[in-house]
């Protein structure tokens, strides 16, 4: 029988309201500078930074604390190239056949296409896998709960951590992504969730001229 075990909430910090307001504003100021980048520099990135950002991702709230995720940080140029070739093959299909015109129209402002040179250039590709269930050594399945929510939150933490550290990211979603299981030797029951490209932006990187919805459009207070 499983039992529960509680300990005091030791690490919570309360701030005076004014400091809380300053902190909230400062965080907004920092996170609003984050931009999705598609032009990366090949400058190497400290592995210690990636490790701490992954540790931060691993603290995300998740269903029943089952932590239904696995991150594969790829820096090996050969593996990055294999991922690029496989992603571009899927993307070629997407842009020439699979994507309905309405979808392609929605992507025009971002100038995306089937060419993904950043998969070779960026120093790190982080493949994020979701685990719908765990497999015991005996081959028994242990169901995981709220898997997409959990992995989505962890990915958000990871993106925020990388940005906070001073790195640029791109959430890349070649579809389908099954090739990642094969290339990265992940078990068949794990689902590739997202391929996060991370590194320094290219010195001359450009980003689309887009804006975010204002608060009154995205939130309601009742
Ligand atoms: N996965 C494709 C297409 C794509 C789709 C959306 I929605 C985007 O916001 C961006 C791209 C690609 O990576 O090009």
Short mmCIF file of C-alpha atoms and ligand atoms in Angstrom, two decimals:
data_model
loop_
_atom_site.label_atom_id
_atom_site.label_comp_id
_atom_site.label_asym_id
_atom_site.label_seq_id
_atom_site.Cartn_x
_atom_site.Cartn_y
_atom_site.Cartn_z
CA UNK A 1 0.00 0.00 0.00
CA UNK A 2 1.37 3.46 -0.91
CA UNK A 3 1.63 5.90 1.99
CA UNK A 4 2.00 9.70 1.99
CA UNK A 5 4.85 11.60 3.53
CA UNK A 6 4.79 15.36 4.02
CA UNK A 7 7.61 17.77 4.91
CA UNK A 8 7.54 21.51 5.70
CA UNK A 9 7.42 23.92 2.73
CA UNK A 10 10.99 25.08 3.28
CA UNK A 11 11.90 27.02 0.14
CA UNK A 12 8.92 29.31 -0.37
CA UNK A 13 9.83 33.00 -0.23
CA UNK A 14 7.35 35.78 0.42
CA UNK A 15 8.24 39.28 -0.77
CA UNK A 16 6.73 42.58 0.35
CA UNK A 17 3.98 43.58 -2.13
CA UNK A 18 6.08 46.31 -3.68
CA UNK A 19 8.97 43.96 -4.26
CA UNK A 20 6.55 41.37 -5.61
CA UNK A 21 5.24 43.91 -8.12
CA UNK A 22 8.78 44.79 -9.14
CA UNK A 23 9.69 41.14 -9.55
CA UNK A 24 6.60 40.41 -11.65
CA UNK A 25 7.33 43.43 -13.87
CA UNK A 26 11.02 42.49 -14.16
CA UNK A 27 10.14 38.93 -15.16
CA UNK A 28 7.70 40.17 -17.78
CA UNK A 29 10.40 42.53 -19.09
CA UNK A 30 12.82 39.66 -19.36
CA UNK A 31 10.52 37.07 -20.88
CA UNK A 32 9.04 39.50 -23.40
CA UNK A 33 12.53 39.88 -24.93
CA UNK A 34 12.45 36.19 -25.88
CA UNK A 35 12.07 35.70 -29.60
CA UNK A 36 11.93 32.54 -31.62
CA UNK A 37 15.02 32.57 -33.80
CA UNK A 38 15.66 30.65 -37.02
CA UNK A 39 19.19 31.91 -37.68
CA UNK A 40 21.73 30.51 -35.25
CA UNK A 41 25.46 30.92 -34.72
CA UNK A 42 27.63 27.81 -34.59
CA UNK A 43 29.35 29.13 -31.43
CA UNK A 44 29.56 26.32 -28.91
CA UNK A 45 27.45 26.53 -25.77
CA UNK A 46 28.58 25.42 -22.33
CA UNK A 47 27.20 21.97 -21.57
CA UNK A 48 26.83 23.04 -17.91
CA UNK A 49 24.25 25.64 -19.03
CA UNK A 50 22.22 23.04 -20.93
CA UNK A 51 22.41 20.69 -17.94
CA UNK A 52 21.10 23.32 -15.50
CA UNK A 53 18.33 24.34 -17.91
CA UNK A 54 17.31 20.67 -18.18
CA UNK A 55 17.37 20.40 -14.38
CA UNK A 56 15.07 23.44 -14.29
CA UNK A 57 12.73 21.77 -16.82
CA UNK A 58 12.69 18.68 -14.64
CA UNK A 59 11.21 20.67 -11.73
CA UNK A 60 7.99 21.36 -13.66
CA UNK A 61 4.68 20.47 -12.05
CA UNK A 62 3.32 17.30 -13.61
CA UNK A 63 0.74 14.55 -13.23
CA UNK A 64 1.24 12.56 -10.00
CA UNK A 65 4.93 13.53 -10.09
CA UNK A 66 5.53 10.79 -12.65
CA UNK A 67 7.76 13.19 -14.64
CA UNK A 68 6.71 11.64 -17.95
CA UNK A 69 9.49 13.13 -20.04
CA UNK A 70 12.90 12.46 -21.45
CA UNK A 71 15.27 15.01 -22.97
CA UNK A 72 18.00 14.08 -25.45
CA UNK A 73 20.55 16.91 -25.85
CA UNK A 74 22.24 16.45 -29.20
CA UNK A 75 25.50 18.28 -29.92
CA UNK A 76 27.24 15.65 -32.07
CA UNK A 77 27.50 17.17 -35.59
CA UNK A 78 26.87 13.83 -37.30
CA UNK A 79 23.72 13.17 -35.30
CA UNK A 80 22.50 16.73 -35.86
CA UNK A 81 23.01 16.21 -39.60
CA UNK A 82 21.05 12.96 -39.58
CA UNK A 83 18.24 14.74 -37.76
CA UNK A 84 18.36 17.55 -40.30
CA UNK A 85 18.08 15.18 -43.26
CA UNK A 86 15.16 13.30 -41.69
CA UNK A 87 13.37 16.49 -40.62
CA UNK A 88 13.81 18.06 -44.05
CA UNK A 89 12.39 14.95 -45.73
CA UNK A 90 9.21 15.25 -43.61
CA UNK A 91 9.07 19.00 -44.05
CA UNK A 92 9.40 18.69 -47.83
CA UNK A 93 6.29 16.50 -47.78
CA UNK A 94 4.57 18.98 -45.48
CA UNK A 95 5.26 22.05 -47.59
CA UNK A 96 4.66 20.39 -50.98
CA UNK A 97 1.81 17.98 -50.18
CA UNK A 98 0.49 17.61 -46.64
CA UNK A 99 -0.15 21.19 -45.58
CA UNK A 100 -3.51 22.61 -46.65
CA UNK A 101 -3.31 26.03 -48.33
CA UNK A 102 -4.84 27.67 -45.25
CA UNK A 103 -1.98 26.39 -43.07
CA UNK A 104 0.69 27.47 -45.56
CA UNK A 105 -0.98 30.89 -45.71
CA UNK A 106 -0.77 31.19 -41.90
CA UNK A 107 2.99 30.48 -42.08
CA UNK A 108 3.79 33.16 -44.70
CA UNK A 109 4.68 35.86 -42.07
CA UNK A 110 7.36 33.55 -40.65
CA UNK A 111 9.04 32.72 -43.96
CA UNK A 112 9.38 29.06 -43.01
CA UNK A 113 10.10 26.38 -45.59
CA UNK A 114 11.48 22.85 -45.82
CA UNK A 115 15.11 23.98 -45.49
CA UNK A 116 16.36 23.64 -41.92
CA UNK A 117 20.07 24.62 -41.94
CA UNK A 118 19.84 25.54 -38.24
CA UNK A 119 19.61 21.84 -37.41
CA UNK A 120 23.28 21.57 -38.51
CA UNK A 121 24.39 25.00 -37.28
CA UNK A 122 22.93 25.38 -33.78
CA UNK A 123 25.14 23.79 -31.11
CA UNK A 124 22.30 21.94 -29.38
CA UNK A 125 19.14 20.19 -30.52
CA UNK A 126 17.10 19.06 -27.55
CA UNK A 127 14.63 16.32 -28.48
CA UNK A 128 11.82 16.17 -25.94
CA UNK A 129 9.98 12.89 -25.55
CA UNK A 130 6.69 12.24 -23.73
CA UNK A 131 6.15 8.95 -21.93
CA UNK A 132 2.46 7.91 -21.96
CA UNK A 133 3.43 5.12 -19.60
CA UNK A 134 6.48 3.73 -17.83
CA UNK A 135 7.68 0.22 -18.49
CA UNK A 136 8.90 -1.80 -15.54
CA UNK A 137 11.79 -4.22 -15.91
CA UNK A 138 9.15 -6.97 -16.05
CA UNK A 139 7.51 -5.24 -19.02
CA UNK A 140 4.52 -4.04 -17.00
CA UNK A 141 2.92 -0.72 -18.02
CA UNK A 142 2.42 2.00 -15.41
CA UNK A 143 0.03 4.58 -16.78
CA UNK A 144 1.08 8.25 -16.69
CA UNK A 145 -1.46 11.03 -16.21
CA UNK A 146 -1.76 14.46 -17.86
CA UNK A 147 1.17 13.69 -20.13
CA UNK A 148 0.78 16.48 -22.76
CA UNK A 149 0.12 19.06 -20.04
CA UNK A 150 3.14 17.90 -18.03
CA UNK A 151 5.54 17.79 -20.96
CA UNK A 152 4.22 21.13 -22.26
CA UNK A 153 4.87 22.81 -18.91
CA UNK A 154 8.37 21.28 -18.65
CA UNK A 155 9.11 22.49 -22.17
CA UNK A 156 7.95 25.98 -21.18
CA UNK A 157 10.26 25.91 -18.18
CA UNK A 158 13.11 24.78 -20.44
CA UNK A 159 12.53 27.57 -22.96
CA UNK A 160 12.32 30.16 -20.17
CA UNK A 161 15.49 28.78 -18.51
CA UNK A 162 17.46 28.87 -21.77
CA UNK A 163 16.29 32.42 -22.44
CA UNK A 164 17.16 33.45 -18.88
CA UNK A 165 20.66 32.01 -19.40
CA UNK A 166 21.05 34.10 -22.57
CA UNK A 167 20.39 31.57 -25.30
CA UNK A 168 17.98 31.71 -28.21
CA UNK A 169 15.58 28.88 -28.98
CA UNK A 170 13.35 27.60 -31.73
CA UNK A 171 10.49 25.20 -31.12
CA UNK A 172 10.71 22.98 -34.16
CA UNK A 173 7.94 20.49 -34.89
CA UNK A 174 8.70 18.40 -37.95
CA UNK A 175 5.70 16.18 -38.43
CA UNK A 176 5.68 13.26 -38.01
CA UNK A 177 8.74 13.04 -35.75
CA UNK A 178 9.00 9.27 -35.37
CA UNK A 179 12.49 9.38 -36.90
CA UNK A 180 13.73 10.81 -33.58
CA UNK A 181 12.99 7.53 -31.75
CA UNK A 182 15.03 5.63 -34.28
CA UNK A 183 17.97 8.03 -34.51
CA UNK A 184 18.18 8.66 -30.77
CA UNK A 185 17.43 5.08 -29.69
CA UNK A 186 14.42 5.97 -27.59
CA UNK A 187 11.86 3.23 -26.87
CA UNK A 188 8.96 2.92 -29.30
CA UNK A 189 6.35 3.88 -26.67
CA UNK A 190 7.91 7.33 -26.13
CA UNK A 191 6.35 10.05 -28.27
CA UNK A 192 8.54 12.80 -29.68
CA UNK A 193 6.95 16.01 -28.43
CA UNK A 194 9.13 18.76 -29.80
CA UNK A 195 12.63 19.44 -31.10
CA UNK A 196 14.05 22.48 -29.32
CA UNK A 197 16.90 24.19 -31.15
CA UNK A 198 19.18 26.16 -28.80
CA UNK A 199 22.24 28.35 -29.20
CA UNK A 200 23.43 31.89 -29.75
CA UNK A 201 21.53 33.75 -32.44
CA UNK A 202 23.47 34.54 -35.62
CA UNK A 203 25.03 38.02 -35.45
CA UNK A 204 22.72 39.21 -38.23
CA UNK A 205 19.65 37.21 -37.17
CA UNK A 206 16.34 38.70 -38.21
CA UNK A 207 12.94 37.91 -36.74
CA UNK A 208 9.44 38.50 -38.09
CA UNK A 209 7.80 41.79 -37.18
CA UNK A 210 4.99 40.41 -35.05
CA UNK A 211 3.28 41.48 -31.84
CA UNK A 212 1.64 39.72 -28.91
CA UNK A 213 -2.00 40.21 -27.98
CA UNK A 214 -2.56 42.78 -25.21
CA UNK A 215 -3.66 41.67 -21.76
CA UNK A 216 -7.32 42.60 -22.24
CA UNK A 217 -7.49 40.24 -25.22
CA UNK A 218 -5.88 37.28 -23.53
CA UNK A 219 -7.28 37.61 -20.02
CA UNK A 220 -10.53 38.37 -18.22
CA UNK A 221 -10.88 39.25 -14.55
CA UNK A 222 -14.25 38.44 -12.99
N1 LIG B 1 6.68 22.25 -38.80
C1 LIG B 1 6.87 23.13 -39.94
C2 LIG B 1 5.74 24.07 -40.14
C3 LIG B 1 5.47 25.07 -39.09
C4 LIG B 1 4.23 25.09 -38.50
C5 LIG B 1 3.89 26.06 -37.58
I1 LIG B 1 2.01 26.11 -36.81
C6 LIG B 1 4.83 27.04 -37.23
O1 LIG B 1 4.50 28.02 -36.28
C7 LIG B 1 6.06 27.05 -37.83
C8 LIG B 1 6.38 26.06 -38.77
C9 LIG B 1 8.24 23.83 -39.86
O2 LIG B 1 8.91 23.72 -38.83
O3 LIG B 1 8.62 24.49 -40.82
#
